[in-house]
Short mmCIF file of C-alpha atoms and ligand atoms in Angstrom, two decimals:
data_model
loop_
_atom_site.label_atom_id
_atom_site.label_comp_id
_atom_site.label_asym_id
_atom_site.label_seq_id
_atom_site.Cartn_x
_atom_site.Cartn_y
_atom_site.Cartn_z
CA MET A 1 -0.15 -0.15 0.22
CA GLU A 2 1.47 3.28 -0.83
CA GLU A 3 2.53 5.55 2.14
CA ILE A 4 0.63 7.75 2.70
CA LYS A 5 3.20 11.37 3.57
CA LYS A 6 2.09 14.08 5.49
CA LYS A 7 1.66 17.89 5.60
CA ILE A 8 4.71 19.78 7.03
CA MET A 9 4.60 22.40 9.19
CA LEU A 10 7.42 23.83 11.11
CA SER A 11 8.37 27.08 13.28
CA GLY A 12 11.34 28.34 14.56
CA ILE A 13 11.81 31.25 17.25
CA GLN A 14 14.80 32.82 18.17
CA PRO A 15 16.50 32.61 22.24
CA SER A 16 17.27 35.89 22.88
CA GLY A 17 14.57 36.38 25.13
CA ASP A 18 13.34 34.37 27.41
CA LEU A 19 9.47 33.18 26.06
CA HIS A 20 6.62 35.40 27.36
CA LEU A 21 2.85 34.95 26.72
CA GLY A 22 2.75 36.14 23.46
CA ASN A 23 5.03 33.37 21.73
CA TYR A 24 3.16 31.30 23.61
CA LEU A 25 -0.18 32.21 22.36
CA GLY A 26 0.85 33.14 18.93
CA ALA A 27 3.06 30.28 18.20
CA VAL A 28 4.24 27.59 20.63
CA LYS A 29 0.37 27.04 22.24
CA ASN A 30 -0.27 25.73 18.30
CA TRP A 31 2.72 23.99 17.32
CA GLY A 32 2.10 20.08 20.71
CA ALA A 33 -1.61 19.20 18.98
CA ARG A 34 0.09 18.62 15.77
CA ALA A 35 1.60 15.77 16.03
CA GLU A 36 -0.46 13.73 14.36
CA GLU A 37 -1.31 15.41 12.03
CA PHE A 38 1.43 17.35 10.22
CA ASP A 39 6.13 16.13 10.21
CA CYS A 40 6.61 19.08 13.23
CA TYR A 41 9.63 20.58 12.34
CA TYR A 42 10.97 23.24 15.31
CA PHE A 43 14.25 24.92 16.04
CA MET A 44 16.23 27.55 17.78
CA ALA A 45 16.39 30.27 15.50
CA ASP A 46 20.04 30.96 16.97
CA LEU A 47 21.46 32.15 14.13
CA HIS A 48 18.87 34.70 13.23
CA THR A 49 19.25 36.46 17.11
CA LEU A 50 23.13 37.58 16.25
CA THR A 51 22.11 40.26 14.46
CA VAL A 52 21.36 41.84 17.42
CA ARG A 53 24.56 41.47 20.47
CA GLN A 54 23.64 39.13 22.31
CA ASP A 55 25.91 37.40 25.74
CA PRO A 56 27.19 34.74 24.46
CA LYS A 57 27.33 33.24 27.83
CA MET A 58 22.87 34.24 27.91
CA LEU A 59 22.51 32.94 24.62
CA ARG A 60 23.84 29.51 25.04
CA ARG A 61 21.96 28.89 28.21
CA ARG A 62 18.87 30.22 26.81
CA SER A 63 18.73 28.09 23.21
CA LEU A 64 18.54 25.67 26.64
CA GLU A 65 16.32 26.66 28.09
CA GLN A 66 14.31 27.04 24.85
CA LEU A 67 14.59 23.58 24.16
CA ALA A 68 13.35 22.65 28.00
CA GLN A 69 10.28 24.92 27.26
CA TYR A 70 9.67 23.96 24.53
CA ILE A 71 8.86 20.46 25.45
CA ALA A 72 6.69 21.37 28.90
CA CYS A 73 4.92 23.15 26.55
CA GLY A 74 4.07 20.26 25.09
CA ILE A 75 5.73 19.38 21.58
CA ASP A 76 7.39 15.64 22.31
CA PRO A 77 10.74 14.94 21.04
CA GLU A 78 8.79 11.77 20.30
CA LYS A 79 6.79 12.94 17.61
CA ASN A 80 8.78 16.25 16.79
CA VAL A 81 11.21 16.99 15.39
CA LEU A 82 14.04 20.29 17.57
CA PHE A 83 17.19 21.47 16.92
CA LEU A 84 19.07 23.81 16.65
CA GLN A 85 19.14 25.63 13.78
CA SER A 86 22.75 26.70 13.96
CA HIS A 87 23.47 22.09 14.25
CA VAL A 88 22.16 22.27 10.57
CA HIS A 89 24.38 24.26 8.64
CA GLU A 90 21.78 23.97 5.39
CA HIS A 91 20.51 27.25 6.40
CA ALA A 92 23.09 29.02 6.55
CA GLU A 93 24.50 27.95 2.86
CA LEU A 94 20.80 28.15 1.50
CA GLY A 95 20.24 31.58 3.19
CA TRP A 96 23.13 32.92 0.99
CA ILE A 97 22.28 31.28 -2.12
CA LEU A 98 18.44 33.12 -1.61
CA ASN A 99 19.95 35.96 -0.99
CA CYS A 100 20.95 36.28 -4.37
CA TYR A 101 17.21 36.27 -4.87
CA THR A 102 15.37 38.43 -2.65
CA MET A 103 15.21 42.09 -3.95
CA PHE A 104 17.08 44.34 -1.97
CA GLY A 105 13.81 46.64 -2.26
CA GLU A 106 11.81 43.72 -0.88
CA LEU A 107 14.07 44.23 1.93
CA SER A 108 14.24 47.29 2.73
CA ARG A 109 10.21 47.17 3.15
CA MET A 110 10.43 44.98 5.70
CA THR A 111 8.68 45.52 8.86
CA GLN A 112 10.81 44.25 11.33
CA PHE A 113 13.41 45.81 9.96
CA LYS A 114 12.57 48.82 9.88
CA ASP A 115 11.51 48.34 13.74
CA LYS A 116 14.11 46.80 14.40
CA CYS A 117 17.16 49.68 12.75
CA ALA A 118 14.46 51.97 15.18
CA LYS A 119 15.93 50.32 18.15
CA ASN A 120 19.13 49.71 17.07
CA ALA A 121 20.60 52.10 15.01
CA ASP A 122 23.90 52.30 16.26
CA ASN A 123 24.47 48.77 14.28
CA ILE A 124 22.28 48.18 11.69
CA ASN A 125 24.25 45.43 9.68
CA GLY A 126 23.56 43.52 7.10
CA GLY A 127 22.81 40.31 8.33
CA LEU A 128 19.54 42.71 10.15
CA PHE A 129 18.76 43.53 6.13
CA THR A 130 18.91 39.79 5.06
CA TYR A 131 17.43 37.65 7.59
CA PRO A 132 14.22 37.77 5.02
CA SER A 133 16.94 35.43 3.52
CA LEU A 134 17.64 33.03 6.70
CA MET A 135 13.73 32.67 7.16
CA ALA A 136 13.16 31.70 3.70
CA ALA A 137 15.78 29.38 3.32
CA ASP A 138 14.08 27.54 7.43
CA ILE A 139 11.52 27.40 6.12
CA LEU A 140 12.21 26.07 2.89
CA LEU A 141 14.59 23.24 3.35
CA TYR A 142 11.64 21.44 5.47
CA GLN A 143 9.15 22.12 1.83
CA ALA A 144 7.25 23.08 5.32
CA ASP A 145 3.47 23.76 3.62
CA TYR A 146 2.10 25.28 6.97
CA VAL A 147 4.63 27.49 9.42
CA PRO A 148 2.04 29.01 12.80
CA VAL A 149 3.03 32.29 13.79
CA GLY A 150 1.70 35.34 15.25
CA GLU A 151 1.23 38.05 13.30
CA ASP A 152 3.86 39.86 12.77
CA GLN A 153 5.66 37.14 10.45
CA ARG A 154 2.72 37.42 8.32
CA GLN A 155 5.38 39.43 6.10
CA HIS A 156 8.33 37.20 6.61
CA CYS A 157 5.66 34.76 5.54
CA GLU A 158 4.58 36.50 2.41
CA LEU A 159 7.87 37.19 1.73
CA THR A 160 9.85 33.74 1.52
CA ARG A 161 6.40 32.68 -1.30
CA ASP A 162 7.69 35.26 -3.56
CA ILE A 163 11.46 33.74 -2.66
CA ALA A 164 9.54 29.56 -3.42
CA VAL A 165 7.42 31.08 -6.23
CA ARG A 166 10.53 33.22 -8.39
CA PHE A 167 13.03 30.44 -7.63
CA ASN A 168 10.65 27.33 -8.96
CA ASN A 169 9.74 30.10 -12.30
CA ILE A 170 13.08 30.41 -12.96
CA TYR A 171 14.95 27.27 -12.47
CA GLY A 172 11.38 24.16 -11.86
CA GLU A 173 9.24 22.87 -9.32
CA THR A 174 12.06 22.95 -6.37
CA PHE A 175 9.95 24.68 -3.72
CA LYS A 176 6.81 23.72 -1.70
CA VAL A 177 5.47 27.77 -1.66
CA PRO A 178 3.64 28.21 2.65
CA GLU A 179 2.00 29.19 3.73
CA ALA A 180 1.33 31.00 7.51
CA TYR A 181 -0.82 29.82 9.91
CA VAL A 182 -2.22 32.21 11.92
CA PRO A 183 -4.25 31.88 15.27
CA LYS A 184 -7.44 33.20 15.86
CA ALA A 185 -6.73 34.12 19.14
CA GLY A 186 -3.55 34.58 20.05
CA ALA A 187 -1.53 36.29 16.64
CA ARG A 188 -1.28 40.16 18.14
CA VAL A 189 -0.71 39.94 22.25
CA MET A 190 -0.29 43.06 23.32
CA GLY A 191 1.97 44.57 25.95
CA LEU A 192 0.24 45.07 29.10
CA GLY A 193 1.56 47.84 30.19
CA ASN A 194 0.48 49.61 26.18
CA PRO A 195 -1.92 47.62 24.62
CA THR A 196 -1.04 49.19 21.67
CA SER A 197 2.51 47.92 21.31
CA LYS A 198 3.00 43.87 20.57
CA MET A 199 4.11 43.02 24.02
CA SER A 200 6.88 41.93 23.55
CA LYS A 201 10.37 41.12 25.61
CA SER A 202 11.48 44.97 25.60
CA ASP A 203 9.03 46.09 28.52
CA PRO A 204 9.72 44.07 30.80
CA ASN A 205 6.67 45.61 33.39
CA GLY A 206 3.96 44.62 30.34
CA CYS A 207 5.02 41.07 29.10
CA VAL A 208 4.65 38.03 31.27
CA PHE A 209 7.13 35.62 30.83
CA LEU A 210 6.78 31.93 30.69
CA MET A 211 8.61 31.13 33.97
CA GLU A 212 7.16 33.56 35.69
CA LYS A 213 6.57 33.10 39.63
CA PRO A 214 2.66 33.47 39.54
CA GLU A 215 2.46 36.06 41.98
CA ASP A 216 4.01 38.15 39.77
CA ILE A 217 1.67 37.32 36.31
CA ALA A 218 -0.82 38.24 39.20
CA ARG A 219 0.71 42.35 40.18
CA LYS A 220 1.44 42.49 35.91
CA PHE A 221 -1.93 41.89 34.82
CA LYS A 222 -4.28 43.93 38.55
CA ARG A 223 -1.82 46.65 37.05
CA ALA A 224 -3.15 46.54 33.32
CA ILE A 225 -3.76 49.13 31.24
CA THR A 226 -7.49 49.34 31.00
CA ASP A 227 -9.63 52.09 28.98
CA SER A 228 -10.44 55.46 30.43
CA ASP A 229 -14.00 55.09 28.89
CA THR A 230 -16.45 55.49 31.26
CA GLU A 231 -18.86 51.99 31.45
CA ASN A 232 -16.08 49.79 32.76
CA CYS A 233 -17.29 47.25 31.21
CA VAL A 234 -15.74 44.19 29.48
CA ARG A 235 -17.20 43.75 25.85
CA PHE A 236 -14.50 43.62 23.08
CA ASP A 237 -14.23 46.86 20.87
CA GLN A 238 -10.76 46.77 19.54
CA ALA A 239 -10.54 50.67 18.43
CA ASN A 240 -12.05 51.91 20.75
CA LYS A 241 -11.24 49.62 24.05
CA PRO A 242 -7.72 47.53 23.20
CA GLY A 243 -6.56 47.14 26.79
CA VAL A 244 -10.16 44.81 27.42
CA SER A 245 -9.21 43.53 24.17
CA ASN A 246 -6.50 43.02 24.57
CA LEU A 247 -6.72 41.48 27.49
CA MET A 248 -10.20 39.02 26.22
CA ASN A 249 -8.12 38.11 23.37
CA ILE A 250 -6.03 36.57 26.30
CA TYR A 251 -8.27 35.27 28.68
CA SER A 252 -9.92 34.00 25.42
CA ALA A 253 -6.99 31.90 24.53
CA VAL A 254 -5.86 30.48 27.77
CA THR A 255 -10.03 28.89 28.26
CA GLY A 256 -11.92 28.01 24.30
CA LYS A 257 -14.22 30.64 25.60
CA SER A 258 -15.28 33.25 22.53
CA PHE A 259 -15.76 36.93 23.52
CA GLU A 260 -20.13 37.29 23.59
CA GLU A 261 -18.72 34.18 26.34
CA ILE A 262 -17.01 35.99 28.02
CA GLU A 263 -18.99 39.13 27.90
CA LYS A 264 -22.17 36.87 29.31
CA GLU A 265 -19.57 35.90 31.88
CA PHE A 266 -17.95 39.70 32.85
CA ALA A 267 -21.60 41.37 32.79
CA GLY A 268 -21.97 42.97 35.25
CA CYS A 269 -18.51 43.53 36.77
CA GLY A 270 -15.92 46.41 36.48
CA TYR A 271 -12.87 46.21 35.71
CA GLY A 272 -11.54 44.99 38.63
CA VAL A 273 -12.76 41.93 38.78
CA PHE A 274 -12.19 40.84 35.26
CA LYS A 275 -8.44 41.83 35.25
CA PRO A 276 -7.44 39.59 38.51
CA ALA A 277 -9.51 36.30 36.48
CA VAL A 278 -7.47 36.39 33.43
CA GLY A 279 -3.89 36.64 35.59
CA ASP A 280 -5.04 33.36 37.19
CA ALA A 281 -6.06 32.07 33.70
CA VAL A 282 -3.30 32.98 33.08
CA ILE A 283 -1.30 31.56 35.80
CA GLU A 284 -3.07 28.36 35.74
CA THR A 285 -1.59 27.51 32.19
CA LEU A 286 1.73 28.47 32.40
CA ARG A 287 2.82 26.32 36.13
CA PRO A 288 2.87 22.95 34.63
CA ILE A 289 4.35 24.44 31.60
CA ARG A 290 7.53 26.45 34.31
CA GLU A 291 6.98 23.47 36.22
CA GLU A 292 8.37 20.48 33.14
CA ALA A 293 10.51 23.06 32.46
CA THR A 294 12.39 23.55 35.41
CA ARG A 295 12.70 19.47 35.93
CA LEU A 296 13.98 19.58 32.43
CA LEU A 297 16.54 22.25 32.91
CA ASN A 298 18.08 19.66 36.23
CA ASP A 299 18.76 17.01 32.52
CA LYS A 300 21.72 18.41 31.29
CA ALA A 301 21.78 15.78 29.20
CA TYR A 302 18.58 14.10 28.08
CA LEU A 303 18.50 17.86 26.75
CA CYS A 304 21.09 17.21 24.73
CA SER A 305 20.23 14.16 23.33
CA VAL A 306 16.66 15.73 21.89
CA TYR A 307 18.76 18.56 20.54
CA THR A 308 21.50 16.27 18.62
CA GLU A 309 18.97 13.31 17.55
CA GLY A 310 16.71 16.30 16.09
CA ALA A 311 19.78 17.52 14.38
CA GLN A 312 20.65 15.04 12.53
CA LYS A 313 16.60 14.05 11.72
CA ALA A 314 16.79 17.65 9.80
CA SER A 315 20.22 17.46 8.82
CA PHE A 316 19.32 14.55 6.47
CA ILE A 317 15.20 16.32 5.31
CA ALA A 318 17.67 19.32 4.60
CA ARG A 319 20.06 18.00 2.65
CA LYS A 320 18.31 17.13 0.27
CA THR A 321 16.98 19.98 -0.75
CA LEU A 322 19.93 21.81 -0.82
CA ARG A 323 21.10 18.85 -3.56
CA LYS A 324 19.25 19.96 -5.27
CA VAL A 325 19.27 23.16 -5.55
CA TYR A 326 22.72 22.65 -5.75
CA LYS A 327 22.09 21.17 -8.76
CA LYS A 328 20.07 23.36 -10.58
CA VAL A 329 22.06 26.60 -9.84
CA GLY A 330 24.37 25.23 -11.20
CA LEU A 331 26.94 24.34 -9.02
CA VAL A 332 29.39 21.27 -8.71
CA GLU A 333 28.27 18.72 -6.96
CA LYS A 334 29.62 18.20 -3.89
CA PRO A 335 31.99 15.01 -3.67
CA PHE A 336 31.36 14.25 -0.55
P1 TYM B 1 10.56 35.64 17.29
O1 TYM B 1 11.27 35.20 17.71
O2 TYM B 1 10.32 37.26 16.93
O3 TYM B 1 8.95 35.48 17.48
C1 TYM B 1 8.68 34.04 17.73
C2 TYM B 1 6.95 33.17 17.65
O4 TYM B 1 6.07 35.05 18.57
C3 TYM B 1 4.69 34.99 17.95
N1 TYM B 1 5.30 36.73 18.20
C4 TYM B 1 3.72 36.87 18.75
N2 TYM B 1 2.43 36.21 18.95
C5 TYM B 1 1.74 36.73 19.26
N3 TYM B 1 1.91 38.60 19.68
C6 TYM B 1 2.89 37.78 20.36
N4 TYM B 1 3.37 39.78 21.19
C7 TYM B 1 3.99 38.71 19.87
N5 TYM B 1 5.23 37.97 20.44
C8 TYM B 1 5.76 37.39 19.26
C9 TYM B 1 5.77 35.90 16.56
O5 TYM B 1 4.85 35.93 15.39
C10 TYM B 1 6.39 34.07 16.24
O6 TYM B 1 5.99 33.76 15.79
N6 TYM B 1 11.56 35.41 12.67
C11 TYM B 1 11.20 34.73 13.39
C12 TYM B 1 11.85 33.35 13.45
C13 TYM B 1 11.66 32.38 12.84
C14 TYM B 1 11.05 31.85 12.00
C15 TYM B 1 12.54 31.00 11.16
C16 TYM B 1 9.57 31.86 12.46
C17 TYM B 1 13.01 32.67 12.50
N7 TYM B 1 13.10 31.54 11.02
C18 TYM B 1 10.84 30.70 10.46
C19 TYM B 1 9.09 30.65 11.20
C20 TYM B 1 9.21 29.89 10.48
C21 TYM B 1 11.13 36.19 14.81
O7 TYM B 1 12.18 36.76 15.20
O8 TYM B 1 10.22 35.28 16.28
#
């Protein structure tokens, strides 16, 4: 009987900071449950972090912590391929080739590039600019069908599609053209201190980290900025009530409840009741993750075995695609 090939899902996160609720709700939460349906590849995008100066010790530590957190979030290494991007050298190699098929104008239009330039005015390096070609290589090497990411990565995924189509048009079918897979709830978690900008580690007071203590999470939610309207009622209205709408979005993502259900549940209650309730729901969601990640971090040998096996499996697939690409563009086949 012919073997049914599963579709491929792939994603990565930069280990440049501790994982936060935005990373979890926008990305990781949607990864774990997919292993039966898809062949899944998830990695620590450590090469990407070098576009901004990193403390080498911290980067190494965070890469391992991130792996422990992936597993603690339910991404079973027996069913998913988990690896470090830098361990599979084909990423850098295909990244270079795709640079030559990505236009200056396209890279200049990337929102993340513009944001990062504004934040790192003293280090606007070439890597920051060509970052999306490396991201395209990450995805195209595995012939991924779906890329589960938050809303902010949609633009990079669109560019990946354009690069794949361009390459295929020149050389014939080489890459699968992937699709971004963006969740309905949690795709854009906003900062608790400023609901008009996305939750990010650069604003630690408005950002909830996966490994944070429950009392700190509770405090952050109690202090979350709500709206200055007079109605003090829990109602979804993104334009006029961005603070409450963000909290509803978070509550919906962690409980699975719809906005209508949430409005009913908190009818007649003010923000003073709603904010701690969202905090409690988040604390209970993160508690088992924190406990399991802490346990795994004490077992470095196990983590090492996971990323070693992951890199071997990933390399096997990546090598096949790269060999095909080398041949298509006219490079002489490697003798070893
Ligand atoms: P990164 O490391 O900035 O973010 C990792 C993932 O978390 C999502 N995310 C959010 N989702 C909702 N609300 C937020 N506030 C929030 N903040 C972050 C991001 O959308 C992302 O899914 N370039 C990527 C990493 C990467 C990658 C890849 C992803 C490198 N290669 C290949 C997919 C496939 C990045 O910087 O994500």
